[in-house]
mmCIF file of C-alpha atoms and ligand atoms in Angstrom:
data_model
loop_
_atom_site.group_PDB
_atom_site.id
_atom_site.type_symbol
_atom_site.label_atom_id
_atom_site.label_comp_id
_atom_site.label_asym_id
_atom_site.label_seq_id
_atom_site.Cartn_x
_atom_site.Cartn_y
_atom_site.Cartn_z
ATOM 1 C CA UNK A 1 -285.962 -136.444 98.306
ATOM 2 C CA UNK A 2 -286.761 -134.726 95.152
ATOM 3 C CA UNK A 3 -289.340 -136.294 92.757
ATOM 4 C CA UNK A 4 -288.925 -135.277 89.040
ATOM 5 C CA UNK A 5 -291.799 -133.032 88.813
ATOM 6 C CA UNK A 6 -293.034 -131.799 85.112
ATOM 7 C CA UNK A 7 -292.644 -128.220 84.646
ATOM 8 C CA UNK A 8 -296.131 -127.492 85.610
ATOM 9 C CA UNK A 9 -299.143 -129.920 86.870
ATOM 10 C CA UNK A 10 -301.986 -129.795 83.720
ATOM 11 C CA UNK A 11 -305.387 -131.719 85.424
ATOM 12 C CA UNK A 12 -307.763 -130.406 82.977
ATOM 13 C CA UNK A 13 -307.945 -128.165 80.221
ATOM 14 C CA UNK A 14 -308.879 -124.855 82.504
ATOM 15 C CA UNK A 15 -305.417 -125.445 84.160
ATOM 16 C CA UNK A 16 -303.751 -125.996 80.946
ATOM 17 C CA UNK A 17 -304.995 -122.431 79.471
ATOM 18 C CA UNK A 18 -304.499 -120.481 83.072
ATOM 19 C CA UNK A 19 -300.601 -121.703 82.885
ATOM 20 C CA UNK A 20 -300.482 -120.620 79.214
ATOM 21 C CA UNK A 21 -301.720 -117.304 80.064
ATOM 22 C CA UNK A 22 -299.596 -116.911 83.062
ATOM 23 C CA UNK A 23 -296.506 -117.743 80.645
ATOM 24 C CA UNK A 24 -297.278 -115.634 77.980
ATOM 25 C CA UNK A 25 -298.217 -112.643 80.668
ATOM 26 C CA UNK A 26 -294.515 -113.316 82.153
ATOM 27 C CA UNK A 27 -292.737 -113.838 78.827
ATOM 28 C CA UNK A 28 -294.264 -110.313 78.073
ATOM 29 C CA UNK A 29 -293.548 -108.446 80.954
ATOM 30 C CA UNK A 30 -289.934 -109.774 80.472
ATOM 31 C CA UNK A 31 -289.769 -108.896 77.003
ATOM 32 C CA UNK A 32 -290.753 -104.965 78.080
ATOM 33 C CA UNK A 33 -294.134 -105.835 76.004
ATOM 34 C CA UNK A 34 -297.592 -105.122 77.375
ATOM 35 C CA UNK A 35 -299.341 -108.441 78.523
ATOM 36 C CA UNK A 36 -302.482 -106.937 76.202
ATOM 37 C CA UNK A 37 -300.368 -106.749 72.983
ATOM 38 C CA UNK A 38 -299.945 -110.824 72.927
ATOM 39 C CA UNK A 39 -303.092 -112.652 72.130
ATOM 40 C CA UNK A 40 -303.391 -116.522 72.590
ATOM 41 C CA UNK A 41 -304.972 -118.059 69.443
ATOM 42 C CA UNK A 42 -305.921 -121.852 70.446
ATOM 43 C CA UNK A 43 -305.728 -124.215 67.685
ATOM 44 C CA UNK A 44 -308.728 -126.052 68.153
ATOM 45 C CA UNK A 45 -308.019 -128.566 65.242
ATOM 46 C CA UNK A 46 -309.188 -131.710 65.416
ATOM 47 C CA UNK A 47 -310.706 -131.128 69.105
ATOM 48 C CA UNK A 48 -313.919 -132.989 69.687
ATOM 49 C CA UNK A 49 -316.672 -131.129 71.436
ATOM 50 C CA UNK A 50 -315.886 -131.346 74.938
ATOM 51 C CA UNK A 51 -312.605 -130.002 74.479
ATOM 52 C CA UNK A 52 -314.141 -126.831 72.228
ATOM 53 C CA UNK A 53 -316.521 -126.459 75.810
ATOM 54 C CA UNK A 54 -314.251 -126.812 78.127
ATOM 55 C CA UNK A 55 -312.020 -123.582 76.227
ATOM 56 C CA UNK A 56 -315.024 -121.490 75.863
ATOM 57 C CA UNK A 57 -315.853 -121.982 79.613
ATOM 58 C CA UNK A 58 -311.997 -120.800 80.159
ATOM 59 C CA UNK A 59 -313.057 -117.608 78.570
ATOM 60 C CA UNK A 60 -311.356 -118.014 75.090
ATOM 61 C CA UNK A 61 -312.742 -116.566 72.209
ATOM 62 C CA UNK A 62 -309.990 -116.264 69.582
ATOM 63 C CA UNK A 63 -309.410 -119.887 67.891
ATOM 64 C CA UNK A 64 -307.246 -121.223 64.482
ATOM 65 C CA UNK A 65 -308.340 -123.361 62.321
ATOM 66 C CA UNK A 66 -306.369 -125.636 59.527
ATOM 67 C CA UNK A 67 -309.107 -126.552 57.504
ATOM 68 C CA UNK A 68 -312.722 -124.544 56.522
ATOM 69 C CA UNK A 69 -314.570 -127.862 56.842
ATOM 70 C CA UNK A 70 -313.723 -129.064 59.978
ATOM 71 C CA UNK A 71 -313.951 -125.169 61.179
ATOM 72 C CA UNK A 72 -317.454 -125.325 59.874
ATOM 73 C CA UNK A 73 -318.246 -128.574 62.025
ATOM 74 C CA UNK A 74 -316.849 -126.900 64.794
ATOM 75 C CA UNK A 75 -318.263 -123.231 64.833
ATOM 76 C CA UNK A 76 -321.545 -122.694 62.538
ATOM 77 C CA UNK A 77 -323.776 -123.631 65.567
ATOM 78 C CA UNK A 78 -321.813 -122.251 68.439
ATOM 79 C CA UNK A 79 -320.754 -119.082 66.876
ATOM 80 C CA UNK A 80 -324.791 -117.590 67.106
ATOM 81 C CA UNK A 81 -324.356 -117.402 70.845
ATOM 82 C CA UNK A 82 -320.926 -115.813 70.718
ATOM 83 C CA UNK A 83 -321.027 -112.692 69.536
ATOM 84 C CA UNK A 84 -317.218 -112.370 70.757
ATOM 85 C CA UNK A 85 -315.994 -114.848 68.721
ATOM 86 C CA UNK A 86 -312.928 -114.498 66.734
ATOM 87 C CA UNK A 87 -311.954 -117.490 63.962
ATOM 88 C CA UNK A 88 -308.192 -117.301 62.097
ATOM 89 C CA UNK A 89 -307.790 -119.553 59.628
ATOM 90 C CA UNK A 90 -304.241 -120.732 59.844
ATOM 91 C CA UNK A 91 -304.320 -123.440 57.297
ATOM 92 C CA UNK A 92 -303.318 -123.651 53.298
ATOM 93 C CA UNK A 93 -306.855 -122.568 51.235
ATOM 94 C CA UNK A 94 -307.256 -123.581 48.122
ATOM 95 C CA UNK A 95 -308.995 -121.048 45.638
ATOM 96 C CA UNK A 96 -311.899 -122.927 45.076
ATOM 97 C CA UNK A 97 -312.903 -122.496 48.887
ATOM 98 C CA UNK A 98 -312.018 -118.760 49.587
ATOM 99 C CA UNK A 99 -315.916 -118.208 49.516
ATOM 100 C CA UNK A 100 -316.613 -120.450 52.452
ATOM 101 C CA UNK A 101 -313.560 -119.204 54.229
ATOM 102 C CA UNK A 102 -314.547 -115.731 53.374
ATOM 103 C CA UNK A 103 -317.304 -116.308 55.143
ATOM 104 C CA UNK A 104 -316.583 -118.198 58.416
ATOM 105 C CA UNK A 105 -313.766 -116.749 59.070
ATOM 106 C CA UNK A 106 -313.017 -113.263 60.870
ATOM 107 C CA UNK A 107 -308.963 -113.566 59.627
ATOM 108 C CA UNK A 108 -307.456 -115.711 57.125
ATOM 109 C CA UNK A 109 -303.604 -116.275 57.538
ATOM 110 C CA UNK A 110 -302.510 -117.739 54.722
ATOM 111 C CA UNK A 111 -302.672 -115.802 51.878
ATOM 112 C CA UNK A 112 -299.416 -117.091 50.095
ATOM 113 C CA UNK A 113 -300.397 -115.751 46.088
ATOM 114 C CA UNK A 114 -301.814 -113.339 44.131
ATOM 115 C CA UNK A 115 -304.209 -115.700 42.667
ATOM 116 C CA UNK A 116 -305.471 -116.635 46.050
ATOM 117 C CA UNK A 117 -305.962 -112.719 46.982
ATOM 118 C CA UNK A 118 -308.218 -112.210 43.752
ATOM 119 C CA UNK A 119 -310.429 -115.153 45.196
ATOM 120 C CA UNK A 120 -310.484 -113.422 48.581
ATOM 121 C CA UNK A 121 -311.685 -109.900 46.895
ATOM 122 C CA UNK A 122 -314.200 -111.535 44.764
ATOM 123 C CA UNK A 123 -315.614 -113.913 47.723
ATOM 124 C CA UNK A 124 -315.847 -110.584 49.780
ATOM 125 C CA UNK A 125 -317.336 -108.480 46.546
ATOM 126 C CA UNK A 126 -319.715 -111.119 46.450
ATOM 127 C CA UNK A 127 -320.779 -111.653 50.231
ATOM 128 C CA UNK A 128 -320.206 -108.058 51.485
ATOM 129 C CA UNK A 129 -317.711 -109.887 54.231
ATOM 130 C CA UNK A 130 -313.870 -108.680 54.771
ATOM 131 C CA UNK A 131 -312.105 -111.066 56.666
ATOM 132 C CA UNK A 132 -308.956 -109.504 57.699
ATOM 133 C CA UNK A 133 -305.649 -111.084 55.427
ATOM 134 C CA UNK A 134 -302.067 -112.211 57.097
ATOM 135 C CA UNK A 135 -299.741 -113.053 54.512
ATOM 136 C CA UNK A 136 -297.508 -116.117 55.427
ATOM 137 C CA UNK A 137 -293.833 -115.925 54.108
ATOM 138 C CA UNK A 138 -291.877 -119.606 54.095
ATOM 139 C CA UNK A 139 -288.933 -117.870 56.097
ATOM 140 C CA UNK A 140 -287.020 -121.278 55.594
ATOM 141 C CA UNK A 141 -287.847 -121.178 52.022
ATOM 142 C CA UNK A 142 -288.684 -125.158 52.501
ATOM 143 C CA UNK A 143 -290.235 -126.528 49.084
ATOM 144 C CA UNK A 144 -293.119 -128.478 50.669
ATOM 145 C CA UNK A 145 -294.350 -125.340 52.932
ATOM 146 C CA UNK A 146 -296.821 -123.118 52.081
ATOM 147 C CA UNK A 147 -295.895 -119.443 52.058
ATOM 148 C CA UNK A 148 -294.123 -116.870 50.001
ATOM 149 C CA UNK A 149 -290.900 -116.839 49.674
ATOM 150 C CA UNK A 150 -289.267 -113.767 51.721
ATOM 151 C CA UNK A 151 -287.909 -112.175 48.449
ATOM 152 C CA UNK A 152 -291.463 -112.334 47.098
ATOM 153 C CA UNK A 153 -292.910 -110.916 50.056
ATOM 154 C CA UNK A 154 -293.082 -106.802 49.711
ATOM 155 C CA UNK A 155 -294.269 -107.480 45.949
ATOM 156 C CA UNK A 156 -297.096 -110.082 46.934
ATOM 157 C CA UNK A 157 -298.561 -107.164 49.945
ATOM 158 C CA UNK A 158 -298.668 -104.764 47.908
ATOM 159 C CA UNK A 159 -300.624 -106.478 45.180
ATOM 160 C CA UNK A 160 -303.326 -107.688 47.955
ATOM 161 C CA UNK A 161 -303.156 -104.633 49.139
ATOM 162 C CA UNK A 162 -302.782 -101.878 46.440
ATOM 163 C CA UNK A 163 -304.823 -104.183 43.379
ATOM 164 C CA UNK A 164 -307.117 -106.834 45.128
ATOM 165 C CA UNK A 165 -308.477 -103.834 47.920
ATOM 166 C CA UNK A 166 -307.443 -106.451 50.776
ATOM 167 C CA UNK A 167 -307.194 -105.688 54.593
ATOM 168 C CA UNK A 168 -303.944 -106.933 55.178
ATOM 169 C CA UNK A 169 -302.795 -106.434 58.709
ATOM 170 C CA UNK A 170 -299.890 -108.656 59.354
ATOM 171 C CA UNK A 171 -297.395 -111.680 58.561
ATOM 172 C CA UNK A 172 -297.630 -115.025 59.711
ATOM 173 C CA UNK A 173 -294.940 -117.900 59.750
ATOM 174 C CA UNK A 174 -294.075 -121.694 60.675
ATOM 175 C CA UNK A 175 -290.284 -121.560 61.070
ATOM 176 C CA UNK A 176 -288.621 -125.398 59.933
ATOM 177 C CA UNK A 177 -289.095 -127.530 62.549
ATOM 178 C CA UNK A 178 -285.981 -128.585 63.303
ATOM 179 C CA UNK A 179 -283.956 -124.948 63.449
ATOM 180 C CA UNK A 180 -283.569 -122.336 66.104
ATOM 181 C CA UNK A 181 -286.633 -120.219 65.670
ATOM 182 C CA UNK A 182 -285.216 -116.889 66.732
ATOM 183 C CA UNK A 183 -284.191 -116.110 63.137
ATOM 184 C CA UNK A 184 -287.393 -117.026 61.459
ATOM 185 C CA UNK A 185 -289.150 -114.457 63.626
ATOM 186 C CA UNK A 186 -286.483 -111.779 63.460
ATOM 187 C CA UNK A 187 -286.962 -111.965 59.962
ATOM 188 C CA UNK A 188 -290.837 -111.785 59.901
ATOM 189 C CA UNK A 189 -290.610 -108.949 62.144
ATOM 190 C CA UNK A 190 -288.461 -107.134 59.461
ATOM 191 C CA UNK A 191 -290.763 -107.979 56.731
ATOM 192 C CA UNK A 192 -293.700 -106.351 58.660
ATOM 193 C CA UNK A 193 -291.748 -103.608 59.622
ATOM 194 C CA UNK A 194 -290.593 -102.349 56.415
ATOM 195 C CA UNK A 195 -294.251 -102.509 54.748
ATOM 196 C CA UNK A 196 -295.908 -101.133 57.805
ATOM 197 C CA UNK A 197 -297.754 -104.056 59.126
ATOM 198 C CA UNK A 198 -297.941 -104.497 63.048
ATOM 199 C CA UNK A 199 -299.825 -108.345 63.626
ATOM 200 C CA UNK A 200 -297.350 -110.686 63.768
ATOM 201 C CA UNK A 201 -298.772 -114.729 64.479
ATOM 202 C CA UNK A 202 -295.805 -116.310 64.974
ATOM 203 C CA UNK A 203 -295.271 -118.968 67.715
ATOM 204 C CA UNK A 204 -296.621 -122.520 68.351
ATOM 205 C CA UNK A 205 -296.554 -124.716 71.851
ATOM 206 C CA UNK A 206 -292.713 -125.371 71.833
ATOM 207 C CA UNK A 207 -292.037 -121.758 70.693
ATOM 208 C CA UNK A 208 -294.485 -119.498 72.026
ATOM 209 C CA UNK A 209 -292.249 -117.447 74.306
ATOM 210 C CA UNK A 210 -289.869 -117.436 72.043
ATOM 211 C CA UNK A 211 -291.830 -115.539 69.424
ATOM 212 C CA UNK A 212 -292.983 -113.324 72.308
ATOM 213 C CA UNK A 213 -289.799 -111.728 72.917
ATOM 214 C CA UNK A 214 -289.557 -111.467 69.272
ATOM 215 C CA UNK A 215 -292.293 -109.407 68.805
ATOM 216 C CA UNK A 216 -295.520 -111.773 68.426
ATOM 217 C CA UNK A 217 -299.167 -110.357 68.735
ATOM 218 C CA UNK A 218 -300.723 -113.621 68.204
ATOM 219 C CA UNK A 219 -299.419 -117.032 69.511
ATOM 220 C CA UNK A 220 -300.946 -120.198 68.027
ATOM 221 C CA UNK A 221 -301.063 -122.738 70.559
ATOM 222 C CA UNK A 222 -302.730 -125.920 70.085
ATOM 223 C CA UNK A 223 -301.126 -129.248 72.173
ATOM 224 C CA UNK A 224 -300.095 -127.098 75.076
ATOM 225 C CA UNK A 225 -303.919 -126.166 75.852
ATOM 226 C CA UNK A 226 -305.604 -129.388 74.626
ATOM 227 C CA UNK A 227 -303.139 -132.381 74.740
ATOM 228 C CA UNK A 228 -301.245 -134.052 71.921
ATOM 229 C CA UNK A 229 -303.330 -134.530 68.828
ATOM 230 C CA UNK A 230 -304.367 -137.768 67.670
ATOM 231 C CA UNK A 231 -303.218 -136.879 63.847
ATOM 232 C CA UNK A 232 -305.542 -137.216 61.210
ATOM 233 C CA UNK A 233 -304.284 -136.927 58.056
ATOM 234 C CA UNK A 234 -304.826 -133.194 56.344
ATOM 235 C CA UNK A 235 -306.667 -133.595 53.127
ATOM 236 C CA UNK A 236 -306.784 -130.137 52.057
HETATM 237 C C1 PLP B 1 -301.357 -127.080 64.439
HETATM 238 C C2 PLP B 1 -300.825 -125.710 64.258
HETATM 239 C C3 PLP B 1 -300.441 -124.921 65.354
HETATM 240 C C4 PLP B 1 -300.450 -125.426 66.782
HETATM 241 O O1 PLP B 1 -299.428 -126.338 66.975
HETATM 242 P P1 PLP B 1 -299.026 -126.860 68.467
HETATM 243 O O2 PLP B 1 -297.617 -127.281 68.303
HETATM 244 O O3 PLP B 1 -299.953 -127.954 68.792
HETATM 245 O O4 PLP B 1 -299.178 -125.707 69.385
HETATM 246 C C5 PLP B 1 -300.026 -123.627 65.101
HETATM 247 N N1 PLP B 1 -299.972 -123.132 63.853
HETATM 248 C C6 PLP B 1 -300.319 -123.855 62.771
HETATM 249 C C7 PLP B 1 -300.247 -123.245 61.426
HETATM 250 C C8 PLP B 1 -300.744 -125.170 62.938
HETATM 251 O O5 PLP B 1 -301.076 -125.886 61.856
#
């Protein structure tokens, strides 16, 4: 007799981020990728203390962020004993908090406007940090998502780039949620390509492989390491 058996057994979060690594090793290998070239960014958003523990105990270091605040809560105290530890902010930031960001975070994501990049050069002018810069492009052009629009995009690196003295390294994206992904990627991974840029974050928990064969560097997965979020309302 065959039980219906979920595709893999999750008892805590250790097993959780051993299966995700064993996926994203395998969806690698079968891509013709090296296993090193993918990192796993966990999205530790809204994750209560236990559940930050129990990934550093895993062994992960590299963790996204929606919101400076809550990244604050989260990291100022641990980070002095983790010398390793890498923070990506993967969440809209408003001007007025570019300094904080500037200075928590190792990579910011979401540079999606010029205005925003002059912030980022005069936070780092003024606190001798240089977070590196992703640009996100709105591949689905959707009105209520952050992100440039892909026509904009070659203008908009070059500016951060060529004007504000940025460290831009990459693209990052959030295809619509309701389309086939594939495209969305494809298209980021033209973007980068024809302005140089080799870090690609593309990929969440129901995509990840996906974006892997696509070309991803960095995954950000979030529910399948931690569990379904209890959703709290983003305020900024
Ligand atoms: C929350 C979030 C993720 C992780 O989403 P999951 O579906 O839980 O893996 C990835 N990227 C961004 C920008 C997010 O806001």
């Amino acid at each position: 007799m065959t039980a219906t058996t979920p595709a893999f057994a999750v008892s805590s979060i250790a097993d959780r981020f051993a299966e995700v690594r064993r996926r994203i090793h395998d969806a690698a290998l079968a891509a013709g990728r090296d296993p090193a070239s993918v990192v796993l960014t966990a999205v530790s958003k809204t994750q209560g203390d236990a559940a930050l523990d129990a990934a550093l105990a895993a062994g992960q270091r590299v963790f996204g962020e929606n919101r400076v605040q809550e990244a604050k809560a989260h990291w100022d105290e641990r980070r002095a004993a983790l010398p390793d530890l890498e923070l990506r902010l993967i969440g809209p930031l408003q001007t007025n908090k570019a300094q904080d960001a500037v200075e928590l975070f190792d990579v910011i994501e979401t540079l999606d406007r010029e205005r925003l990049a002059a912030a980022l050069a005069a936070a780092a002018r003024k606190t001798g940090r240089r977070p590196r810069v992703l640009v996100q492009i709105n591949t689905g052009a959707e009105p209520q998502k952050a992100g440039v629009l892909p026509d904009d995009a070659d203008a908009l690196i070059a500016a951060a780039r060529d004007i504000h003295g940025l460290t831009v390294e990459g693209l990052m994206c959030i295809p619509p949620a309701d389309e086939d992904p594939a495209p969305h990627f494809a298209l980021l991974a033209a973007i980068a390509a024809r302005n140089s840029l080799s870090v690609l974050s593309m990929g969440m928990s129901g995509d990840y492989l996906t974006a892997i064969e696509a070309g991803a560097t960095h995954v950000r997965v979030g529910s399948a390491l931690f569990g379904e979020r209890n959703m709290v309302p983003a305020t900024s």
